[in-house]
Structure formats: structure tokens, C-alpha cells
Short mmCIF file of C-alpha atoms in Angstrom, two decimals:
data_model
loop_
_atom_site.label_atom_id
_atom_site.label_comp_id
_atom_site.label_asym_id
_atom_site.label_seq_id
_atom_site.Cartn_x
_atom_site.Cartn_y
_atom_site.Cartn_z
CA UNK E 1 0.18 -0.07 0.14
CA UNK E 2 1.19 3.15 -0.99
CA UNK E 3 1.26 6.67 1.23
CA UNK E 4 -1.52 8.59 0.31
CA UNK E 5 -0.40 12.40 1.03
CA UNK E 6 3.22 12.03 -0.96
CA UNK E 7 1.89 8.78 -3.11
CA UNK E 8 5.22 7.94 -2.63
CA UNK E 9 6.89 5.84 0.20
CA UNK E 10 4.89 2.88 1.17
CA UNK E 11 1.87 3.19 4.34
CA UNK E 12 3.00 1.78 7.52
CA UNK E 13 1.07 3.50 9.56
CA UNK E 14 -2.46 2.92 8.74
CA UNK E 15 -5.76 5.33 10.45
CA UNK E 16 -9.08 4.21 10.97
CA UNK E 17 -11.20 7.18 12.02
CA UNK E 18 -15.19 7.38 12.96
CA UNK E 19 -17.06 10.44 13.15
CA UNK E 20 -20.42 10.41 13.14
CA UNK E 21 -20.73 6.72 12.66
CA UNK E 22 -18.82 8.03 9.75
CA UNK E 23 -15.33 5.84 9.13
CA UNK E 24 -12.55 7.35 7.20
CA UNK E 25 -8.89 6.01 6.74
CA UNK E 26 -5.83 6.88 6.24
CA UNK E 27 -3.26 5.31 5.59
CA UNK E 28 0.25 7.18 5.57
CA UNK E 29 4.52 6.90 5.47
CA UNK E 30 5.93 7.83 8.86
CA UNK E 31 7.46 10.60 7.14
CA UNK E 32 4.14 12.46 6.53
CA UNK E 33 3.07 10.95 9.08
CA UNK E 34 5.43 13.11 11.17
CA UNK E 35 4.43 15.96 8.99
CA UNK E 36 0.81 15.66 9.54
CA UNK E 37 1.68 15.01 13.82
CA UNK E 38 5.02 18.10 13.58
CA UNK E 39 2.95 20.15 15.74
CA UNK E 40 1.85 18.11 18.17
CA UNK E 41 5.65 16.21 18.49
CA UNK E 42 7.57 16.23 22.18
CA UNK E 43 10.52 14.59 20.55
CA UNK E 44 10.81 13.95 16.34
CA UNK E 45 12.44 10.78 15.43
CA UNK E 46 13.18 7.52 16.43
CA UNK E 47 10.54 8.25 19.47
CA UNK E 48 7.40 9.29 16.60
CA UNK E 49 4.42 8.45 19.46
CA UNK E 50 0.98 7.20 17.81
CA UNK E 51 -0.69 9.53 20.18
CA UNK E 52 0.48 12.88 19.30
CA UNK E 53 -0.89 11.88 15.68
CA UNK E 54 -4.21 11.06 16.59
CA UNK E 55 -3.70 14.34 19.19
CA UNK E 56 -3.05 15.67 14.95
CA UNK E 57 -6.27 14.50 14.00
CA UNK E 58 -8.55 15.85 16.98
CA UNK E 59 -7.09 19.53 15.51
CA UNK E 60 -7.92 18.45 12.77
CA UNK E 61 -11.12 18.31 12.61
CA UNK E 62 -12.57 21.77 14.57
CA UNK E 63 -13.92 20.02 17.71
CA UNK E 64 -17.13 23.44 17.07
CA UNK E 65 -18.91 23.52 13.52
CA UNK E 66 -17.25 26.58 12.17
CA UNK E 67 -20.30 28.90 13.45
CA UNK E 68 -20.26 27.93 16.35
CA UNK E 69 -16.52 28.49 16.83
CA UNK E 70 -17.20 33.01 16.59
CA UNK E 71 -20.09 32.10 18.47
CA UNK E 72 -18.36 30.57 21.74
CA UNK E 73 -14.85 33.05 21.09
CA UNK E 74 -17.32 35.86 21.91
CA UNK E 75 -18.19 33.95 25.14
CA UNK E 76 -15.21 33.56 28.23
CA UNK E 77 -13.07 31.03 27.42
CA UNK E 78 -13.58 28.24 29.28
CA UNK E 79 -10.21 27.50 31.83
CA UNK E 80 -9.65 25.09 33.86
CA UNK E 81 -9.33 25.99 37.77
CA UNK E 82 -6.57 24.15 38.81
CA UNK E 83 -3.82 24.02 35.96
CA UNK E 84 -5.42 27.25 34.55
CA UNK E 85 -5.01 25.92 31.39
CA UNK E 86 -7.95 26.67 28.65
CA UNK E 87 -10.34 24.39 26.50
CA UNK E 88 -8.52 26.14 22.98
CA UNK E 89 -4.56 25.58 24.90
CA UNK E 90 -5.98 21.63 25.16
CA UNK E 91 -7.25 20.65 21.46
CA UNK E 92 -3.78 23.27 20.67
CA UNK E 93 -2.00 20.62 22.19
CA UNK E 94 -3.55 17.52 22.15
CA UNK E 95 -3.20 17.20 26.80
CA UNK E 96 -4.31 18.25 29.78
CA UNK E 97 -2.97 20.49 32.15
CA UNK E 98 -4.06 18.26 35.13
CA UNK E 99 -6.89 15.63 36.25
CA UNK E 100 -9.52 18.59 37.50
CA UNK E 101 -8.96 19.64 33.33
CA UNK E 102 -11.38 16.87 32.52
CA UNK E 103 -14.44 17.40 35.35
CA UNK E 104 -13.64 21.89 33.99
CA UNK E 105 -13.90 20.25 30.35
CA UNK E 106 -16.09 18.21 30.87
CA UNK E 107 -19.36 18.60 27.97
CA UNK E 108 -17.55 19.68 25.32
CA UNK E 109 -14.62 16.48 26.12
CA UNK E 110 -17.28 13.87 25.32
CA UNK E 111 -17.34 14.13 21.95
CA UNK E 112 -13.68 14.80 22.05
CA UNK E 113 -13.60 11.74 23.94
CA UNK E 114 -16.39 9.96 21.30
CA UNK E 115 -14.15 10.91 18.83
CA UNK E 116 -11.43 9.28 19.93
CA UNK E 117 -12.70 5.58 20.99
CA UNK E 118 -15.45 4.27 18.35
CA UNK E 119 -18.11 6.17 19.86
CA UNK E 120 -17.74 5.22 23.91
CA UNK E 121 -17.73 8.29 26.48
CA UNK E 122 -18.28 6.19 29.61
CA UNK E 123 -14.72 3.98 31.23
CA UNK E 124 -15.92 -0.03 31.85
CA UNK E 125 -13.22 -1.03 33.11
CA UNK E 126 -10.97 -1.76 36.13
CA UNK E 127 -12.31 0.70 39.95
CA UNK E 128 -9.60 0.96 42.24
CA UNK E 129 -9.43 -0.84 45.01
CA UNK E 130 -9.29 2.38 47.29
CA UNK E 131 -10.26 5.51 46.11
CA UNK E 132 -12.92 3.43 44.35
CA UNK E 133 -15.65 3.12 47.33
CA UNK E 134 -18.85 2.52 46.67
CA UNK E 135 -17.89 2.01 42.64
CA UNK E 136 -17.01 -1.31 43.36
CA UNK E 137 -20.09 -2.53 45.28
CA UNK E 138 -22.30 -0.49 41.98
CA UNK E 139 -20.16 -2.62 39.66
CA UNK E 140 -20.29 -5.52 41.60
CA UNK E 141 -24.60 -4.80 41.74
CA UNK E 142 -24.20 -4.35 38.14
CA UNK E 143 -22.49 -7.91 36.64
CA UNK E 144 -24.96 -9.50 39.44
CA UNK E 145 -27.57 -8.60 37.69
CA UNK E 146 -26.56 -9.77 34.06
CA UNK E 147 -25.21 -12.97 36.05
CA UNK E 148 -29.33 -12.38 37.75
CA UNK E 149 -30.84 -12.18 33.73
CA UNK E 150 -27.92 -15.29 32.15
CA UNK E 151 -29.45 -17.63 35.24
CA UNK E 152 -33.14 -16.76 34.11
CA UNK E 153 -33.00 -16.98 30.18
CA UNK E 154 -31.16 -20.57 31.30
CA UNK E 155 -34.05 -21.45 33.68
CA UNK E 156 -31.20 -21.86 36.48
CA UNK E 157 -34.09 -20.82 38.50
CA UNK E 158 -32.34 -22.13 41.83
CA UNK E 159 -28.88 -20.47 40.98
CA UNK E 160 -30.63 -17.36 40.38
CA UNK E 161 -32.44 -16.62 43.52
CA UNK E 162 -29.62 -17.27 45.20
CA UNK E 163 -27.99 -14.48 42.63
CA UNK E 164 -30.83 -12.51 43.94
CA UNK E 165 -30.60 -12.81 46.93
CA UNK E 166 -25.99 -11.18 47.03
CA UNK E 167 -28.07 -8.80 45.21
CA UNK E 168 -30.16 -8.08 48.20
CA UNK E 169 -27.37 -8.07 50.76
CA UNK E 170 -25.43 -5.70 48.66
CA UNK E 171 -28.12 -2.80 47.73
CA UNK E 172 -28.53 -3.07 51.45
CA UNK E 173 -25.04 -2.72 52.47
CA UNK E 174 -24.57 0.67 49.43
CA UNK E 175 -27.79 2.53 50.97
CA UNK E 176 -26.74 1.26 55.04
CA UNK E 177 -22.46 2.91 54.04
CA UNK E 178 -24.53 6.46 52.43
CA UNK E 179 -26.22 6.81 54.62
CA UNK E 180 -23.70 6.51 57.96
CA UNK E 181 -21.29 8.46 55.43
CA UNK E 182 -23.50 11.58 56.04
CA UNK X 1 34.59 -8.08 27.38
CA UNK X 2 34.21 -11.05 25.61
CA UNK X 3 31.10 -10.95 23.49
CA UNK X 4 29.27 -13.68 25.85
CA UNK X 5 29.92 -11.76 28.53
CA UNK X 6 28.02 -8.88 26.99
CA UNK X 7 25.34 -10.61 25.65
CA UNK X 8 24.52 -12.95 29.23
CA UNK X 9 24.36 -9.05 30.57
CA UNK X 10 22.71 -7.30 27.63
CA UNK X 11 20.04 -9.93 26.93
CA UNK X 12 16.57 -9.68 29.33
CA UNK X 13 14.80 -11.90 29.40
CA UNK X 14 11.94 -10.80 26.94
CA UNK X 15 14.27 -11.41 24.32
CA UNK X 16 16.08 -15.41 26.15
CA UNK X 17 12.98 -17.11 27.03
CA UNK X 18 11.20 -18.97 25.27
CA UNK X 19 7.18 -17.97 25.24
CA UNK X 20 4.06 -20.13 23.91
CA UNK X 21 3.68 -19.30 19.80
CA UNK X 22 7.45 -17.45 20.04
CA UNK X 23 7.52 -19.35 16.82
CA UNK X 24 5.75 -16.39 15.57
CA UNK X 25 4.81 -13.58 18.60
CA UNK X 26 8.04 -12.41 19.63
CA UNK X 27 7.23 -11.10 22.84
CA UNK X 28 3.45 -9.19 24.55
CA UNK X 29 3.07 -5.62 26.47
CA UNK X 30 0.88 -4.60 28.33
CA UNK X 31 0.80 -0.63 29.93
CA UNK X 32 -0.70 0.85 32.41
CA UNK X 33 -1.06 4.84 32.45
CA UNK X 34 -1.49 6.06 35.15
CA UNK X 35 -1.70 9.50 37.49
CA UNK X 36 -1.15 11.21 40.71
CA UNK X 37 -3.51 13.13 42.04
CA UNK X 38 -2.34 15.83 43.45
CA UNK X 39 0.22 16.68 40.86
CA UNK X 40 -0.58 18.88 37.42
CA UNK X 41 0.66 16.76 34.53
CA UNK X 42 3.36 16.12 32.85
CA UNK X 43 2.88 18.34 29.90
CA UNK X 44 3.01 21.81 33.20
CA UNK X 45 4.00 20.49 36.03
CA UNK X 46 7.66 22.34 37.58
CA UNK X 47 10.03 20.84 38.17
CA UNK X 48 9.75 21.03 42.19
CA UNK X 49 6.65 19.14 41.59
CA UNK X 50 8.37 16.38 39.37
CA UNK X 51 11.13 15.86 41.75
CA UNK X 52 7.68 15.69 44.69
CA UNK X 53 6.43 12.59 41.87
CA UNK X 54 8.98 10.68 42.32
CA UNK X 55 9.78 11.37 44.98
CA UNK X 56 6.17 10.31 46.46
CA UNK X 57 6.89 6.88 45.07
CA UNK X 58 10.28 6.12 46.48
CA UNK X 59 8.75 6.53 49.48
CA UNK X 60 5.30 5.09 48.95
CA UNK X 61 7.23 2.22 48.15
CA UNK X 62 10.31 1.29 48.69
CA UNK X 63 9.58 -0.25 51.76
CA UNK X 64 6.97 -2.51 51.09
CA UNK X 65 8.25 -4.90 48.05
CA UNK X 66 5.61 -6.35 45.92
CA UNK X 67 5.43 -10.02 45.13
CA UNK X 68 6.68 -12.38 43.60
CA UNK X 69 8.53 -8.93 42.08
CA UNK X 70 11.02 -9.12 44.37
CA UNK X 71 13.84 -5.49 44.61
CA UNK X 72 13.04 -2.74 41.53
CA UNK X 73 15.97 -0.64 41.06
CA UNK X 74 15.55 2.93 40.67
CA UNK X 75 17.33 4.46 37.66
CA UNK X 76 17.36 8.00 37.29
CA UNK X 77 17.62 9.23 33.80
CA UNK X 78 19.34 12.64 34.74
CA UNK X 79 21.85 10.26 36.46
CA UNK X 80 22.99 8.62 33.43
CA UNK X 81 24.26 8.98 30.28
CA UNK X 82 23.02 9.07 27.02
CA UNK X 83 24.39 6.02 26.18
CA UNK X 84 22.70 3.99 28.81
CA UNK X 85 19.49 5.84 28.34
CA UNK X 86 19.37 4.38 24.13
CA UNK X 87 20.53 1.29 25.35
CA UNK X 88 17.18 0.51 27.32
CA UNK X 89 15.60 2.14 24.52
CA UNK X 90 16.65 -0.23 22.64
CA UNK X 91 15.35 -2.79 24.47
CA UNK X 92 12.38 -1.51 24.45
CA UNK X 93 11.95 -0.81 28.60
CA UNK X 94 12.17 3.10 28.15
CA UNK X 95 10.58 4.91 26.40
CA UNK X 96 12.57 7.74 23.77
CA UNK X 97 10.45 10.47 25.84
CA UNK X 98 11.41 9.77 28.32
CA UNK X 99 15.34 8.54 27.70
CA UNK X 100 15.29 12.04 26.00
CA UNK X 101 12.31 14.60 26.86
CA UNK X 102 10.88 13.96 30.59
CA UNK X 103 11.83 16.32 33.82
CA UNK X 104 13.33 14.51 36.36
CA UNK X 105 12.50 11.12 34.40
CA UNK X 106 13.37 7.53 36.14
CA UNK X 107 12.43 3.94 35.74
CA UNK X 108 11.55 1.33 38.63
CA UNK X 109 13.30 -1.77 37.15
CA UNK X 110 12.77 -5.79 38.03
CA UNK X 111 16.08 -8.26 38.14
CA UNK X 112 15.01 -9.55 35.06
CA UNK X 113 13.07 -6.78 32.94
CA UNK X 114 10.17 -7.97 32.73
CA UNK X 115 8.86 -4.71 34.49
CA UNK X 116 9.33 -1.92 34.14
CA UNK X 117 7.34 1.73 36.03
CA UNK X 118 8.16 4.48 34.13
CA UNK X 119 7.39 7.92 36.57
CA UNK X 120 7.43 11.18 34.72
CA UNK X 121 6.53 10.24 31.31
CA UNK X 122 3.74 11.11 28.76
CA UNK X 123 1.98 10.32 32.73
CA UNK X 124 3.13 10.54 36.06
CA UNK X 125 3.06 6.26 36.28
CA UNK X 126 3.93 4.09 32.87
CA UNK X 127 3.49 0.61 34.13
CA UNK X 128 4.96 -1.84 31.83
CA UNK X 129 5.45 -5.71 31.69
CA UNK X 130 7.07 -7.47 28.95
CA UNK X 131 6.79 -11.09 28.59
CA UNK X 132 8.52 -13.00 26.32
CA UNK X 133 6.12 -14.52 23.47
CA UNK X 134 2.15 -15.17 23.39
CA UNK X 135 1.60 -13.91 27.40
CA UNK X 136 -1.09 -11.29 27.33
CA UNK X 137 -2.99 -12.37 29.81
CA UNK X 138 -0.23 -13.42 32.01
CA UNK X 139 1.24 -9.95 31.43
CA UNK X 140 -2.60 -8.24 32.71
CA UNK X 141 -2.17 -9.70 35.64
CA UNK X 142 1.45 -8.97 36.12
CA UNK X 143 0.44 -5.62 35.76
CA UNK X 144 -2.39 -5.16 37.46
CA UNK X 145 -0.91 -7.03 40.28
CA UNK X 146 2.01 -3.60 40.63
CA UNK X 147 -0.92 -0.78 39.94
CA UNK X 148 -3.30 -2.99 43.43
CA UNK X 149 0.64 -2.49 44.90
CA UNK X 150 0.79 0.97 43.79
CA UNK X 151 -2.73 2.19 44.58
CA UNK X 152 -2.28 1.33 48.34
CA UNK X 153 0.44 3.60 48.09
CA UNK X 154 -0.37 6.60 46.36
CA UNK X 155 -3.67 8.19 44.87
CA UNK X 156 -4.64 8.12 41.30
CA UNK X 157 -6.46 10.18 39.22
CA UNK X 158 -10.24 8.44 38.65
CA UNK X 159 -13.28 9.74 37.43
CA UNK X 160 -16.26 8.09 37.94
CA UNK X 161 -17.32 8.32 33.77
CA UNK X 162 -14.00 8.53 32.27
CA UNK X 163 -11.53 5.91 34.24
CA UNK X 164 -8.24 6.23 34.96
CA UNK X 165 -7.15 9.97 33.47
CA UNK X 166 -4.78 9.99 31.30
CA UNK X 167 -2.91 13.15 30.14
CA UNK X 168 -3.92 12.40 26.16
CA UNK X 169 -7.00 11.84 25.52
CA UNK X 170 -5.91 8.83 24.00
CA UNK X 171 -5.02 7.08 26.79
CA UNK X 172 -8.45 7.70 29.10
CA UNK X 173 -10.21 4.83 31.00
CA UNK X 174 -8.15 1.87 31.58
CA UNK X 175 -4.89 3.56 30.53
CA UNK X 176 -3.78 0.47 29.10
CA UNK X 177 -1.95 -0.58 25.75
CA UNK X 178 -2.07 -4.24 24.82
CA UNK X 179 0.74 -4.75 22.54
CA UNK X 180 2.03 -7.68 20.65
CA UNK X 181 5.68 -8.69 18.74
CA UNK X 182 4.83 -10.45 15.52
CA UNK X 183 7.53 -12.45 13.16
CA UNK X 184 5.61 -12.26 9.98
CA UNK X 185 7.79 -13.50 6.98
CA UNK X 186 4.94 -16.37 5.66
CA UNK X 187 2.42 -13.85 5.34
CA UNK X 188 5.18 -11.22 3.98
CA UNK X 189 6.35 -13.81 1.02
CA UNK X 190 3.07 -14.02 0.57
CA UNK X 191 2.32 -11.16 0.40
CA UNK X 192 -0.98 -11.38 2.13
CA UNK X 193 -0.58 -8.08 4.56
CA UNK X 194 -1.21 -5.61 2.55
CA UNK X 195 -4.95 -7.34 2.43
CA UNK X 196 -4.92 -7.76 6.52
CA UNK X 197 -3.58 -4.98 7.96
CA UNK X 198 -6.55 -3.13 6.18
CA UNK X 199 -8.85 -5.76 8.22
CA UNK X 200 -6.73 -4.75 11.39
CA UNK X 201 -7.61 -2.06 10.96
CA UNK X 202 -11.23 -2.44 11.43
CA UNK X 203 -11.39 -4.82 14.25
CA UNK X 204 -9.61 -1.42 15.89
CA UNK X 205 -6.41 -2.29 16.63
CA UNK X 206 -3.11 -0.42 14.74
CA UNK X 207 -0.20 -2.09 13.38
CA UNK X 208 2.90 -0.25 12.77
CA UNK X 209 6.87 -1.16 12.69
CA UNK X 210 8.99 -2.81 15.40
CA UNK X 211 12.02 -0.69 15.45
CA UNK X 212 14.82 1.20 13.09
CA UNK X 213 14.11 5.44 11.58
CA UNK X 214 10.74 4.74 10.75
CA UNK X 215 7.98 2.38 11.73
CA UNK X 216 8.80 0.11 8.57
CA UNK X 217 8.49 -3.01 9.55
CA UNK X 218 11.85 -3.98 9.54
CA UNK X 219 12.66 -8.03 9.73
CA UNK X 220 9.30 -8.22 9.03
CA UNK X 221 8.35 -8.33 12.29
CA UNK X 222 5.00 -6.28 13.45
CA UNK X 223 3.02 -4.60 16.34
CA UNK X 224 -0.16 -4.59 16.72
CA UNK X 225 -2.00 -3.46 19.85
CA UNK X 226 -5.39 -1.61 21.22
CA UNK X 227 -6.46 1.45 19.55
CA UNK X 228 -9.16 2.36 22.27
CA UNK X 229 -8.77 2.12 26.05
CA UNK X 230 -11.99 3.52 26.83
CA UNK X 231 -15.54 2.08 27.28
CA UNK X 232 -14.03 -1.83 27.51
CA UNK X 233 -13.12 -3.38 30.08
CA UNK X 234 -8.94 -4.78 30.73
CA UNK X 235 -10.07 -7.90 30.43
CA UNK X 236 -12.28 -7.14 27.21
CA UNK X 237 -9.10 -5.49 24.99
CA UNK X 238 -7.05 -8.31 25.91
CA UNK X 239 -9.30 -10.94 24.61
CA UNK X 240 -9.99 -8.59 21.51
CA UNK X 241 -7.08 -8.72 20.65
CA UNK X 242 -6.14 -12.26 21.55
CA UNK X 243 -8.04 -13.80 19.37
CA UNK X 244 -6.98 -11.66 16.71
CA UNK X 245 -3.36 -12.86 17.57
CA UNK X 246 -4.40 -16.23 17.49
CA UNK X 247 -5.58 -15.78 13.52
CA UNK X 248 -2.70 -14.26 12.67
CA UNK X 249 -0.90 -16.78 13.84
CA UNK X 250 -2.52 -19.83 11.96
CA UNK X 251 -2.77 -17.11 9.14
CA UNK X 252 1.18 -17.20 9.14
CA UNK X 253 1.41 -20.80 9.89
CA UNK X 254 -0.37 -21.63 7.43
CA UNK X 255 1.45 -19.10 5.11
CA UNK X 256 4.35 -21.06 5.23
CA UNK X 257 2.96 -24.89 4.87
CA UNK X 258 1.98 -23.26 1.82
CA UNK X 259 5.24 -21.76 0.82
CA UNK X 260 7.11 -24.52 1.65
CA UNK X 261 5.37 -26.85 -0.28
CA UNK X 262 5.04 -24.19 -3.56
CA UNK X 263 8.51 -23.12 -3.58
CA UNK X 264 11.10 -24.91 -0.62
CA UNK X 265 14.23 -25.02 -2.95
CA UNK X 266 13.00 -21.18 -3.73
CA UNK X 267 12.93 -20.64 0.23
CA UNK X 268 15.86 -22.52 0.97
CA UNK X 269 17.58 -21.41 -1.28
CA UNK X 270 16.55 -17.81 0.54
CA UNK X 271 17.44 -19.27 3.64
CA UNK X 272 20.90 -20.53 2.58
CA UNK X 273 21.97 -16.64 1.73
CA UNK X 274 20.84 -14.87 3.71
CA UNK X 275 22.82 -17.37 6.88
CA UNK X 276 25.75 -16.73 4.41
CA UNK X 277 25.56 -13.44 4.48
CA UNK X 278 25.70 -13.04 8.13
CA UNK X 279 27.81 -15.29 8.76
CA UNK X 280 30.51 -13.93 5.93
CA UNK X 281 29.92 -10.01 5.45
CA UNK X 282 32.28 -7.97 6.78
CA UNK X 283 30.22 -4.72 6.94
CA UNK X 284 26.30 -4.96 6.87
CA UNK X 285 23.60 -2.39 7.04
CA UNK X 286 20.53 -2.08 9.85
CA UNK X 287 18.14 -2.82 7.60
CA UNK X 288 20.03 -6.07 5.07
CA UNK X 289 21.03 -7.93 9.21
CA UNK X 290 16.70 -7.19 9.49
CA UNK X 291 16.22 -9.31 6.31
CA UNK X 292 19.31 -11.76 6.60
CA UNK X 293 17.57 -12.14 10.18
CA UNK X 294 14.45 -12.71 9.68
CA UNK X 295 14.41 -15.69 6.62
CA UNK X 296 16.98 -17.16 8.66
CA UNK X 297 14.51 -17.14 11.75
CA UNK X 298 12.30 -18.43 9.16
CA UNK X 299 15.48 -21.01 8.55
CA UNK X 300 15.80 -22.31 11.83
CA UNK X 301 11.45 -22.03 12.59
CA UNK X 302 10.81 -24.94 9.10
CA UNK X 303 13.32 -26.23 10.50
CA UNK X 304 16.81 -26.17 6.83
CA UNK X 305 19.12 -24.90 9.98
CA UNK X 306 19.16 -26.86 13.18
CA UNK X 307 21.49 -25.85 15.67
CA UNK X 308 21.37 -23.11 15.79
CA UNK X 309 18.97 -21.23 19.49
CA UNK X 310 16.06 -19.50 17.94
CA UNK X 311 16.44 -16.17 19.69
CA UNK X 312 19.09 -15.21 17.76
CA UNK X 313 16.65 -13.77 15.91
CA UNK X 314 15.09 -11.85 19.57
CA UNK X 315 18.23 -11.38 20.88
CA UNK X 316 20.67 -9.95 17.18
CA UNK X 317 17.39 -7.16 16.42
CA UNK X 318 18.26 -5.91 19.69
CA UNK X 319 22.10 -5.79 20.20
CA UNK X 320 22.86 -4.53 16.27
CA UNK X 321 21.22 -1.55 17.29
CA UNK X 322 23.10 1.68 17.18
CA UNK X 323 22.80 2.60 21.13
CA UNK X 324 24.20 -1.83 21.43
CA UNK X 325 26.93 -1.40 19.66
CA UNK X 326 28.29 2.24 20.84
CA UNK X 327 28.39 0.20 24.01
CA UNK X 328 29.69 -2.98 23.33
CA UNK X 329 32.63 -0.75 21.15
CA UNK X 330 33.05 1.10 24.63
CA UNK X 331 32.29 4.39 22.77
CA UNK X 332 30.70 6.66 19.80
CA UNK X 333 30.95 5.21 16.37
CA UNK X 334 30.29 7.02 12.57
CA UNK X 335 27.38 5.63 10.84
CA UNK X 336 29.97 3.53 8.45
CA UNK X 337 32.39 1.89 11.62
CA UNK X 338 28.85 1.13 13.26
CA UNK X 339 27.85 -1.36 9.98
CA UNK X 340 31.32 -2.95 10.20
CA UNK X 341 31.20 -3.56 14.19
CA UNK X 342 27.13 -4.75 13.19
CA UNK X 343 29.20 -7.64 10.31
CA UNK X 344 31.68 -8.74 13.09
CA UNK X 345 29.44 -8.31 16.30
CA UNK X 346 26.84 -11.17 13.74
CA UNK X 347 29.89 -12.73 12.98
CA UNK X 348 30.61 -13.60 15.80
CA UNK X 349 27.78 -14.75 17.87
CA UNK X 350 26.98 -17.35 15.12
CA UNK X 351 30.84 -18.73 16.11
CA UNK X 352 29.37 -18.82 19.09
CA UNK X 353 26.39 -21.15 18.22
CA UNK X 354 28.49 -23.41 16.97
CA UNK X 355 31.27 -23.32 19.41
CA UNK X 356 27.91 -24.85 22.07
CA UNK X 357 27.08 -27.11 19.40
CA UNK X 358 30.36 -28.62 19.09
CA UNK X 359 31.33 -28.54 22.91
CA UNK X 360 27.18 -29.88 24.04
#
């Protein structure tokens, strides 16, 4: 496959971008990819990171449609209260300044995150044990509810009853914990 | 220093040990990106904050050893010469970014070099587990253990909705990048890679070459990794990658069988010509060395060549990189000098094989 930018060198980087349900593909050689992502490169040469290019893509497609952008600029610029990074700065460098940025830009961020993660915008993985708090409990309950559904479908009613009791037990714990915490 | 001694010191376990399906999957890697909630991300943080991050991790970590891992050695980027950094990069233990651009970057390294924790890279913490062969689940388990152990002592930046918060929005959620390095000469020789790469991309995975100047697939080695980190569980991300890798393994195996059937003598010729080049050349460039090493390894896997250990590809791919060559030479080398050194090192390494054979 030949690079679609220079039509000379073989394409060694292949990107698939999903946006608004539409799929676009890009096939680039290392050099053209580097040029595309250059503004965001933290280092040139062998250390080229795939993330840098993604940050480039993020910037190439404006985060807002053109008219909206003007209206937005007239408004106050969104800024993180913790590290003072502004939203336009974030779009430019493709990196957050601190954890609080996620909170500060939450609304604007969701469409960007969706674009980067094939439409996903809610974490569905590991939860830290210590600081996760009752998130863990809620996740266990969700998992149990799912297996309860499956058990009922498979007509394993004895096991289903056990699971149901387990869920009740955990839900009691959850409400007790919340009341105790307040 | 003798070559044997140099190699024994230089080689990490992921290069030398055998793993499952290691005829095709050279190594499996899991990486978690994590940040501490109390400091700005490395994008913006001050020197003082960078030092504080190292301090926090060292202070809370040095007292409590991790089970099954043993002692971790702290290597600070400010303390080691550029050549040594380059060698760590070539061994895939640290990233080029940590070596060149980090502020007070550091790395906690396990003795067998399977585990490295990078500090102050793009994120405060990058946990990396690098295992030989096709062992993604095992590497994930190991990375999870280290992650849990760290979390007992430090506060991670975590959001109920977005998951683990990272500097770059492409890593948010699980912060997980799972990848394998695969040696796919059969699929390249039968010209199937052009068809397979877009198919892999459609499944949300990224294919790239493994080393050298660009990410061209030198030595027919490809790296395959997940692109999406948010919305799927760690186990699902790893399982999805595993199922694709398993399919590529079986396609590579059938490509090799087909090659053996249809062009046995041509393949044997190619393998032995490359063997001859490696055993006799006086000047060899990285690219040619990579191509010949790939042929040699294919020849070993397919039984044309006996009595040469399989790990030779993994080992020499790394040891013939510029950093290693210069470390072995004990000083800086011009590119043309490196090509001479590289040829000498490969010849000597191949002689070691025949010595071992006559000795045993």
C-alpha cells in the first residue's frame, strides 16, 4: 500500500477514524504522518508516538462547527481552575494539564472522547480498590444483575434465587454505607 | 569484555526465554498509564512537582516490596549517560520520550527486566510488563498486581465516568495499551500483509513496524496493539487482541506451509543465502541485517537450519542497534564504523553457536 499523502513511499501507519458513525481511513508513510502530527510531537525521529498523530487529527477537525466557533469565542474562554489551561490550549496541544481539566472541560470533552474511542465515553473497566469507594459495590451489583438475567434465561432458577439474594444484600450495604457516610 | 559476557549482561528475559507460540509472537506487552491526583500532569508540571512525584512514589514504595517481583532498581534519567539511555530504549524498557524529553524522568526496573515502571513520562506513572512469547493475559495479571500494589500507597487520578485520567485523551479510561510483536515472514513473502493490515485496522487495532528509523516493518516484525482504551474492560481489550493475534498466527502458519509446498527449494535457497551473508559479511547495514536475520529465523523455525538457537533473532535485532554497538565498542561510532562492528558482532555471535554445538 502506498502513502496517500505523498504517493511515493509505502504506507506504514494506518488509521481508522470513526466520527458521527462515518468511517474514514488514512494510510500514511512515517514521514507524512510525522509532518501531519508535527506540531504535537514532543520529540522528532525514532520516538514518534502514535498519540501525537491522534492529537494532530483532533486539531485538524475543528472541535466545533465553524459558526459555533465564533459564538464561542465571544463567550468567556473555558479554563481549568486548577492548572489554568484553557480549552483552546488543550485542543492545540492535545494534552491535559491536570486531572481537574477533565471536570472543567467535561461538556466539550465528551464528543472528542467519543470520536477518539469509537463512540465510547464511559469507563467500563478497572476501578481502583482504595479510592473507588462504593463504585466497586455498584459495579458488582451491575455484574450480578447481568448474570441473574442470564440465569433466568437458562432457567437455572435455584442459582438465580441465590444471586437475587446476593444483590439484595449488596444493595442493603450500599444504602447503609451512604446513610452512614452522611 | 568478551561477547558472551556482554550478551549475558545485555539480554533481558523477554529476548532470551521461550514463551508460548514464540516461533511467531516474539513478545507481549501490557502498559498502564496512571497519574497522581495531587500534582499537575507532566505536560505542565514544574521541576519541583516532578521531584515530588518521584519522592512520593519512592517514599511509599521503598518500604513495601511487591510479591513475586522482588527488588526494583531506581534508574534516574538525570544520572545516566545518553548512551545508556539509548540502550534502555533499544531494549524497549523505557520510551524514547522518557529518555529525551522528561523532566526528572526515572524508571523502576525489576531484575529480570520484565517489569518497568516509568515515572514522569507523558503520565506520572507508566507500568509496563514485557513477557516473552504470546502471554498477554499473564502480562495483564502481572501489571494488575503492580497497579494494585501501587494504589495501596498512592492516590490515582480517577473519574467515575472517564476512568483513569491521563495526559492524552487517547489513553483515558483503562489507560491500557496491550501489544504484541509478531514475526510474519510467511505473510509478507506471500504478499498477504496488504490485505491483512486494513482488516486488522477495522477491528480497532493498530499495526506498525517495530523498530528502526521509521516504523517500517524491518525484519518482517510487526507490532499490533489496541487503539481504544475507553468503554471496554481490560480483560475484553486483551481478549479482543488475543483473538486477532491467534488468527494471524494460524494464517502465518498456513502461509509457511504453503511456501514449503510450492517453493521449497527457493525458500531454502533464500534462507541459506541470508545465513551466508550473516556469517561472512564484513560490512552490514541495519536493514540488510534485519532482513537476513528474519530469513535465518524462518529457516530455523522451518527446520532448514538446525543447531542455532531461536532466540538469535530477538537477540541480534536488539544487539545490532546503534546504542548497543557503541556500548559494546566502548565509545561513539560513526554510522560506517557501526556497519563494520555490526557485521563483526553477528559473525562472532554465530560462531558462539557452533562452539556450543561442538561443546555439547
